[in-house]
Amino acid sequence: MKPALTAEKAAALVPDGATVMIGGFMGVGTPRRLIDALVAAGVKDLTVIANDTARPDDGIGRLITARAISKAIVSHIGLNPETQAQMIAGEIEVELVPQGTLVERIRAAGVGLGGVLTPTGVGTKIAEGKEVLTIDGKVFLLEKPLAADFALIAAHEADYVGNLTYSMTAHNFNPVMAMAATTVIAEPGLIVPVGAIPPDGVKTPGVLVDHLLERLH
């Protein structure tokens, strides 16, 4: 059985300066209890890899408002004026990565690839400093893998050995992030006995999951 931790104990595993992947899309599929616990713990200087920084008081936006993040590797920050203000003030570094490229870079780390080739960004600022290859007459950028010390992911269900399922758009980032981090902490909505999740319903196998958050009730 996987150890079930309180949110506070799980947050205590994440040190200042860690690189952390956080699942979700504008807060949907984001582990909110874990984020609240990180804010309460006062963690600092995180590098966060995520789709976006949500809104000021929602999801990852709470870490932005708490000034817990020193660098964000994301696909957009358009709905979080606090991220924008900190970036303009030089208080946070923001690396913008096209959404599809971001997912593929994470997946590349998870499956052990040396990188991915994409035409997205060729001839733009995104290409600056990156290796450019021409294959069969087409130009591609070599985008390197993105890995992390921790992946904080939200699941619909977990069983006692850590097998996970996801609901709707939570599939977008959580499963690939669970493959690309050294330590995976999952925040499930439900914890069910082994066998309650059909084998073909498992989206992240328990072997990838290190810790589960305990149930609220």
PDB file of C-alpha atoms in Angstrom:
ATOM      1  CA  MET A   1       0.000   0.000   0.000  1.00  0.00           C
ATOM      2  CA  LYS A   2       1.140   3.530  -0.739  1.00  0.00           C
ATOM      3  CA  PRO A   3       1.708   5.777   2.255  1.00  0.00           C
ATOM      4  CA  ALA A   4      -1.139   8.278   2.648  1.00  0.00           C
ATOM      5  CA  LEU A   5       0.081  11.669   3.816  1.00  0.00           C
ATOM      6  CA  THR A   6      -1.576  14.783   5.070  1.00  0.00           C
ATOM      7  CA  ALA A   7      -1.212  17.743   2.734  1.00  0.00           C
ATOM      8  CA  GLU A   8       1.100  19.347   5.294  1.00  0.00           C
ATOM      9  CA  LYS A   9       3.451  16.354   5.398  1.00  0.00           C
ATOM     10  CA  ALA A  10       3.446  16.124   1.602  1.00  0.00           C
ATOM     11  CA  ALA A  11       4.318  19.821   1.291  1.00  0.00           C
ATOM     12  CA  ALA A  12       7.177  19.336   3.743  1.00  0.00           C
ATOM     13  CA  LEU A  13       8.811  16.965   1.235  1.00  0.00           C
ATOM     14  CA  VAL A  14       9.242  19.828  -1.269  1.00  0.00           C
ATOM     15  CA  PRO A  15      12.315  21.929  -0.410  1.00  0.00           C
ATOM     16  CA  ASP A  16      13.023  25.502  -1.384  1.00  0.00           C
ATOM     17  CA  GLY A  17      14.523  25.665  -4.866  1.00  0.00           C
ATOM     18  CA  ALA A  18      12.878  22.469  -6.131  1.00  0.00           C
ATOM     19  CA  THR A  19      11.681  22.008  -9.701  1.00  0.00           C
ATOM     20  CA  VAL A  20       8.012  21.072  -9.552  1.00  0.00           C
ATOM     21  CA  MET A  21       5.540  20.005 -12.214  1.00  0.00           C
ATOM     22  CA  ILE A  22       1.942  20.859 -11.379  1.00  0.00           C
ATOM     23  CA  GLY A  23      -0.902  19.410 -13.386  1.00  0.00           C
ATOM     24  CA  GLY A  24      -3.990  21.234 -14.528  1.00  0.00           C
ATOM     25  CA  PHE A  25      -5.432  23.580 -17.104  1.00  0.00           C
ATOM     26  CA  MET A  26      -6.494  26.942 -15.652  1.00  0.00           C
ATOM     27  CA  GLY A  27      -6.950  25.212 -12.317  1.00  0.00           C
ATOM     28  CA  VAL A  28      -8.891  22.212 -13.637  1.00  0.00           C
ATOM     29  CA  GLY A  29      -6.973  19.083 -12.655  1.00  0.00           C
ATOM     30  CA  THR A  30      -4.739  21.015 -10.235  1.00  0.00           C
ATOM     31  CA  PRO A  31      -3.992  19.600  -6.740  1.00  0.00           C
ATOM     32  CA  ARG A  32      -5.419  22.471  -4.707  1.00  0.00           C
ATOM     33  CA  ARG A  33      -4.846  20.988  -1.245  1.00  0.00           C
ATOM     34  CA  LEU A  34      -1.176  20.465  -2.035  1.00  0.00           C
ATOM     35  CA  ILE A  35      -0.813  24.003  -3.331  1.00  0.00           C
ATOM     36  CA  ASP A  36      -2.542  25.433  -0.248  1.00  0.00           C
ATOM     37  CA  ALA A  37      -0.153  23.448   1.953  1.00  0.00           C
ATOM     38  CA  LEU A  38       2.893  24.703   0.031  1.00  0.00           C
ATOM     39  CA  VAL A  39       1.704  28.287   0.478  1.00  0.00           C
ATOM     40  CA  ALA A  40       1.131  27.703   4.195  1.00  0.00           C
ATOM     41  CA  ALA A  41       4.608  26.168   4.538  1.00  0.00           C
ATOM     42  CA  GLY A  42       6.203  29.256   3.016  1.00  0.00           C
ATOM     43  CA  VAL A  43       8.185  27.365   0.365  1.00  0.00           C
ATOM     44  CA  LYS A  44      10.315  29.635  -1.840  1.00  0.00           C
ATOM     45  CA  ASP A  45      12.325  29.778  -5.061  1.00  0.00           C
ATOM     46  CA  LEU A  46      10.413  27.052  -6.899  1.00  0.00           C
ATOM     47  CA  THR A  47      10.772  26.412 -10.603  1.00  0.00           C
ATOM     48  CA  VAL A  48       7.286  25.421 -11.723  1.00  0.00           C
ATOM     49  CA  ILE A  49       6.510  23.588 -14.952  1.00  0.00           C
ATOM     50  CA  ALA A  50       2.826  23.804 -15.815  1.00  0.00           C
ATOM     51  CA  ASN A  51       0.420  24.712 -18.565  1.00  0.00           C
ATOM     52  CA  ASP A  52      -0.321  28.135 -17.050  1.00  0.00           C
ATOM     53  CA  THR A  53      -0.323  30.156 -13.839  1.00  0.00           C
ATOM     54  CA  ALA A  54      -4.141  30.195 -13.515  1.00  0.00           C
ATOM     55  CA  ARG A  55      -5.599  33.247 -11.753  1.00  0.00           C
ATOM     56  CA  PRO A  56      -4.240  35.140  -8.715  1.00  0.00           C
ATOM     57  CA  ASP A  57      -6.259  33.214  -6.115  1.00  0.00           C
ATOM     58  CA  ASP A  58      -6.729  29.935  -7.956  1.00  0.00           C
ATOM     59  CA  GLY A  59      -4.435  26.939  -8.292  1.00  0.00           C
ATOM     60  CA  ILE A  60      -0.862  27.809  -9.213  1.00  0.00           C
ATOM     61  CA  GLY A  61      -1.836  31.454  -9.002  1.00  0.00           C
ATOM     62  CA  ARG A  62      -1.800  31.131  -5.225  1.00  0.00           C
ATOM     63  CA  LEU A  63       1.917  30.252  -5.384  1.00  0.00           C
ATOM     64  CA  ILE A  64       2.506  33.252  -7.637  1.00  0.00           C
ATOM     65  CA  THR A  65       0.721  35.581  -5.221  1.00  0.00           C
ATOM     66  CA  ALA A  66       2.718  34.097  -2.327  1.00  0.00           C
ATOM     67  CA  ARG A  67       5.939  34.779  -4.292  1.00  0.00           C
ATOM     68  CA  ALA A  68       6.924  31.147  -3.962  1.00  0.00           C
ATOM     69  CA  ILE A  69       7.972  30.826  -7.629  1.00  0.00           C
ATOM     70  CA  SER A  70      11.188  32.209  -9.085  1.00  0.00           C
ATOM     71  CA  LYS A  71      10.763  30.671 -12.546  1.00  0.00           C
ATOM     72  CA  ALA A  72       7.699  29.494 -14.450  1.00  0.00           C
ATOM     73  CA  ILE A  73       7.919  27.329 -17.563  1.00  0.00           C
ATOM     74  CA  VAL A  74       4.410  27.598 -18.988  1.00  0.00           C
ATOM     75  CA  SER A  75       2.424  28.011 -22.185  1.00  0.00           C
ATOM     76  CA  HIS A  76       0.674  31.234 -21.140  1.00  0.00           C
ATOM     77  CA  ILE A  77       0.168  33.736 -18.321  1.00  0.00           C
ATOM     78  CA  GLY A  78      -2.595  35.770 -19.921  1.00  0.00           C
ATOM     79  CA  LEU A  79      -5.197  35.375 -17.164  1.00  0.00           C
ATOM     80  CA  ASN A  80      -2.916  36.121 -14.234  1.00  0.00           C
ATOM     81  CA  PRO A  81      -2.025  39.816 -13.945  1.00  0.00           C
ATOM     82  CA  GLU A  82       0.085  39.072 -10.855  1.00  0.00           C
ATOM     83  CA  THR A  83       2.405  36.856 -12.909  1.00  0.00           C
ATOM     84  CA  GLN A  84       2.654  39.582 -15.508  1.00  0.00           C
ATOM     85  CA  ALA A  85       3.459  42.237 -12.905  1.00  0.00           C
ATOM     86  CA  GLN A  86       6.170  40.118 -11.279  1.00  0.00           C
ATOM     87  CA  MET A  87       7.694  39.342 -14.678  1.00  0.00           C
ATOM     88  CA  ILE A  88       7.787  43.019 -15.689  1.00  0.00           C
ATOM     89  CA  ALA A  89       9.361  43.885 -12.324  1.00  0.00           C
ATOM     90  CA  GLY A  90      12.040  41.219 -12.812  1.00  0.00           C
ATOM     91  CA  GLU A  91      10.861  39.279  -9.772  1.00  0.00           C
ATOM     92  CA  ILE A  92      10.057  36.088 -11.684  1.00  0.00           C
ATOM     93  CA  GLU A  93      11.485  34.520 -14.820  1.00  0.00           C
ATOM     94  CA  VAL A  94       8.899  33.279 -17.299  1.00  0.00           C
ATOM     95  CA  GLU A  95       9.781  30.876 -20.108  1.00  0.00           C
ATOM     96  CA  LEU A  96       6.881  30.666 -22.541  1.00  0.00           C
ATOM     97  CA  VAL A  97       6.656  27.369 -24.393  1.00  0.00           C
ATOM     98  CA  PRO A  98       4.013  26.543 -27.032  1.00  0.00           C
ATOM     99  CA  GLN A  99       1.467  24.244 -25.420  1.00  0.00           C
ATOM    100  CA  GLY A 100       1.999  21.224 -27.671  1.00  0.00           C
ATOM    101  CA  THR A 101       5.770  21.594 -27.382  1.00  0.00           C
ATOM    102  CA  LEU A 102       5.482  21.803 -23.595  1.00  0.00           C
ATOM    103  CA  VAL A 103       3.565  18.534 -23.386  1.00  0.00           C
ATOM    104  CA  GLU A 104       5.976  16.784 -25.736  1.00  0.00           C
ATOM    105  CA  ARG A 105       9.048  17.990 -23.821  1.00  0.00           C
ATOM    106  CA  ILE A 106       7.561  16.580 -20.626  1.00  0.00           C
ATOM    107  CA  ARG A 107       6.642  13.328 -22.353  1.00  0.00           C
ATOM    108  CA  ALA A 108      10.161  13.073 -23.803  1.00  0.00           C
ATOM    109  CA  ALA A 109      11.619  13.172 -20.290  1.00  0.00           C
ATOM    110  CA  GLY A 110       9.156  10.548 -19.116  1.00  0.00           C
ATOM    111  CA  VAL A 111       9.943   8.038 -21.855  1.00  0.00           C
ATOM    112  CA  GLY A 112      13.677   8.684 -22.005  1.00  0.00           C
ATOM    113  CA  LEU A 113      13.964  10.542 -25.311  1.00  0.00           C
ATOM    114  CA  GLY A 114      16.787  13.000 -25.973  1.00  0.00           C
ATOM    115  CA  GLY A 115      14.361  15.621 -27.236  1.00  0.00           C
ATOM    116  CA  VAL A 116      11.599  16.276 -29.738  1.00  0.00           C
ATOM    117  CA  LEU A 117      11.652  17.819 -33.199  1.00  0.00           C
ATOM    118  CA  THR A 118       8.983  20.395 -33.962  1.00  0.00           C
ATOM    119  CA  PRO A 119       8.424  23.034 -36.637  1.00  0.00           C
ATOM    120  CA  THR A 120       6.624  25.223 -34.082  1.00  0.00           C
ATOM    121  CA  GLY A 121       8.671  28.327 -33.377  1.00  0.00           C
ATOM    122  CA  VAL A 122      10.993  28.122 -36.372  1.00  0.00           C
ATOM    123  CA  GLY A 123      11.993  31.645 -37.393  1.00  0.00           C
ATOM    124  CA  THR A 124      10.728  33.221 -34.152  1.00  0.00           C
ATOM    125  CA  LYS A 125      12.240  34.231 -30.809  1.00  0.00           C
ATOM    126  CA  ILE A 126      11.479  30.734 -29.541  1.00  0.00           C
ATOM    127  CA  ALA A 127      14.214  29.426 -31.839  1.00  0.00           C
ATOM    128  CA  GLU A 128      16.952  31.633 -30.370  1.00  0.00           C
ATOM    129  CA  GLY A 129      19.828  29.551 -29.019  1.00  0.00           C
ATOM    130  CA  LYS A 130      18.283  26.245 -30.079  1.00  0.00           C
ATOM    131  CA  GLU A 131      19.570  23.649 -32.492  1.00  0.00           C
ATOM    132  CA  VAL A 132      17.846  23.765 -35.885  1.00  0.00           C
ATOM    133  CA  LEU A 133      17.767  20.682 -38.102  1.00  0.00           C
ATOM    134  CA  THR A 134      16.647  20.203 -41.680  1.00  0.00           C
ATOM    135  CA  ILE A 135      15.123  16.793 -42.373  1.00  0.00           C
ATOM    136  CA  ASP A 136      13.771  15.864 -45.809  1.00  0.00           C
ATOM    137  CA  GLY A 137      13.733  19.537 -46.687  1.00  0.00           C
ATOM    138  CA  LYS A 138      11.725  20.574 -43.617  1.00  0.00           C
ATOM    139  CA  VAL A 139      13.118  22.718 -40.790  1.00  0.00           C
ATOM    140  CA  PHE A 140      12.674  21.678 -37.161  1.00  0.00           C
ATOM    141  CA  LEU A 141      13.726  22.887 -33.740  1.00  0.00           C
ATOM    142  CA  LEU A 142      15.261  20.436 -31.309  1.00  0.00           C
ATOM    143  CA  GLU A 143      13.403  20.925 -28.031  1.00  0.00           C
ATOM    144  CA  LYS A 144      15.021  19.277 -25.022  1.00  0.00           C
ATOM    145  CA  PRO A 145      13.182  17.185 -22.395  1.00  0.00           C
ATOM    146  CA  LEU A 146      11.685  18.743 -19.270  1.00  0.00           C
ATOM    147  CA  ALA A 147      12.029  16.759 -16.053  1.00  0.00           C
ATOM    148  CA  ALA A 148      11.333  17.712 -12.447  1.00  0.00           C
ATOM    149  CA  ASP A 149      12.159  16.821  -8.868  1.00  0.00           C
ATOM    150  CA  PHE A 150       8.451  16.541  -8.024  1.00  0.00           C
ATOM    151  CA  ALA A 151       5.179  16.104  -9.880  1.00  0.00           C
ATOM    152  CA  LEU A 152       2.106  17.266  -7.966  1.00  0.00           C
ATOM    153  CA  ILE A 153      -0.912  15.848  -9.708  1.00  0.00           C
ATOM    154  CA  ALA A 154      -4.647  15.631  -9.153  1.00  0.00           C
ATOM    155  CA  ALA A 155      -6.432  12.340  -9.804  1.00  0.00           C
ATOM    156  CA  HIS A 156     -10.085  11.351  -9.803  1.00  0.00           C
ATOM    157  CA  GLU A 157      -9.472   8.023  -8.075  1.00  0.00           C
ATOM    158  CA  ALA A 158      -6.559   6.140  -6.568  1.00  0.00           C
ATOM    159  CA  ASP A 159      -6.526   2.628  -5.248  1.00  0.00           C
ATOM    160  CA  TYR A 160      -4.478   1.463  -2.271  1.00  0.00           C
ATOM    161  CA  VAL A 161      -1.376   0.763  -4.393  1.00  0.00           C
ATOM    162  CA  GLY A 162      -1.499   4.105  -6.182  1.00  0.00           C
ATOM    163  CA  ASN A 163      -3.084   3.288  -9.527  1.00  0.00           C
ATOM    164  CA  LEU A 164      -4.754   6.476 -10.765  1.00  0.00           C
ATOM    165  CA  THR A 165      -7.642   7.568 -12.943  1.00  0.00           C
ATOM    166  CA  TYR A 166      -8.401  11.088 -14.156  1.00  0.00           C
ATOM    167  CA  SER A 167     -11.536  12.985 -15.047  1.00  0.00           C
ATOM    168  CA  MET A 168     -12.030  14.861 -18.323  1.00  0.00           C
ATOM    169  CA  THR A 169      -9.460  17.649 -18.936  1.00  0.00           C
ATOM    170  CA  ALA A 170      -7.310  16.499 -16.021  1.00  0.00           C
ATOM    171  CA  HIS A 171      -5.944  14.027 -18.587  1.00  0.00           C
ATOM    172  CA  ASN A 172      -4.151  16.862 -20.390  1.00  0.00           C
ATOM    173  CA  PHE A 173      -1.040  17.161 -18.218  1.00  0.00           C
ATOM    174  CA  ASN A 174      -1.275  14.965 -15.137  1.00  0.00           C
ATOM    175  CA  PRO A 175      -0.481  11.583 -16.761  1.00  0.00           C
ATOM    176  CA  VAL A 176       2.627  12.790 -18.633  1.00  0.00           C
ATOM    177  CA  MET A 177       3.906  14.676 -15.594  1.00  0.00           C
ATOM    178  CA  ALA A 178       3.600  11.522 -13.493  1.00  0.00           C
ATOM    179  CA  MET A 179       6.173   9.953 -15.833  1.00  0.00           C
ATOM    180  CA  ALA A 180       8.688  12.804 -15.780  1.00  0.00           C
ATOM    181  CA  ALA A 181       9.465  13.495 -12.113  1.00  0.00           C
ATOM    182  CA  THR A 182      11.665  11.844  -9.523  1.00  0.00           C
ATOM    183  CA  THR A 183       8.949  11.960  -6.848  1.00  0.00           C
ATOM    184  CA  VAL A 184       5.226  11.863  -7.647  1.00  0.00           C
ATOM    185  CA  ILE A 185       2.636  13.027  -5.121  1.00  0.00           C
ATOM    186  CA  ALA A 186      -0.975  12.425  -6.099  1.00  0.00           C
ATOM    187  CA  GLU A 187      -4.035  14.138  -4.667  1.00  0.00           C
ATOM    188  CA  PRO A 188      -6.995  11.835  -5.426  1.00  0.00           C
ATOM    189  CA  GLY A 189     -10.631  12.713  -4.978  1.00  0.00           C
ATOM    190  CA  LEU A 190     -11.351   9.139  -3.910  1.00  0.00           C
ATOM    191  CA  ILE A 191      -9.265   6.259  -2.568  1.00  0.00           C
ATOM    192  CA  VAL A 192     -10.763   2.867  -3.381  1.00  0.00           C
ATOM    193  CA  PRO A 193      -9.791  -0.770  -2.764  1.00  0.00           C
ATOM    194  CA  VAL A 194      -7.534  -2.599  -5.197  1.00  0.00           C
ATOM    195  CA  GLY A 195      -9.710  -4.047  -7.944  1.00  0.00           C
ATOM    196  CA  ALA A 196     -12.275  -1.251  -7.869  1.00  0.00           C
ATOM    197  CA  ILE A 197     -10.520   0.391 -10.813  1.00  0.00           C
ATOM    198  CA  PRO A 198     -10.707  -1.793 -13.935  1.00  0.00           C
ATOM    199  CA  PRO A 199      -7.221  -2.579 -15.280  1.00  0.00           C
ATOM    200  CA  ASP A 200      -7.934  -0.791 -18.560  1.00  0.00           C
ATOM    201  CA  GLY A 201      -9.141   2.238 -16.591  1.00  0.00           C
ATOM    202  CA  VAL A 202      -5.743   2.858 -14.998  1.00  0.00           C
ATOM    203  CA  LYS A 203      -4.090   5.887 -16.596  1.00  0.00           C
ATOM    204  CA  THR A 204      -1.090   6.129 -14.250  1.00  0.00           C
ATOM    205  CA  PRO A 205       0.163   2.858 -12.753  1.00  0.00           C
ATOM    206  CA  GLY A 206       0.939   2.805  -9.064  1.00  0.00           C
ATOM    207  CA  VAL A 207       4.604   2.012  -9.674  1.00  0.00           C
ATOM    208  CA  LEU A 208       5.045   5.652 -10.729  1.00  0.00           C
ATOM    209  CA  VAL A 209       3.341   7.118  -7.648  1.00  0.00           C
ATOM    210  CA  ASP A 210       5.338   7.662  -4.464  1.00  0.00           C
ATOM    211  CA  HIS A 211       2.755   9.240  -2.166  1.00  0.00           C
ATOM    212  CA  LEU A 212      -1.004   9.725  -1.931  1.00  0.00           C
ATOM    213  CA  LEU A 213      -2.769  12.447  -0.019  1.00  0.00           C
ATOM    214  CA  GLU A 214      -5.106  11.019   2.554  1.00  0.00           C
ATOM    215  CA  ARG A 215      -8.844  11.421   2.182  1.00  0.00           C
ATOM    216  CA  LEU A 216     -10.471  14.440   3.783  1.00  0.00           C
ATOM    217  CA  HIS A 217     -13.243  12.322   5.324  1.00  0.00           C
TER     218      HIS A 217
END
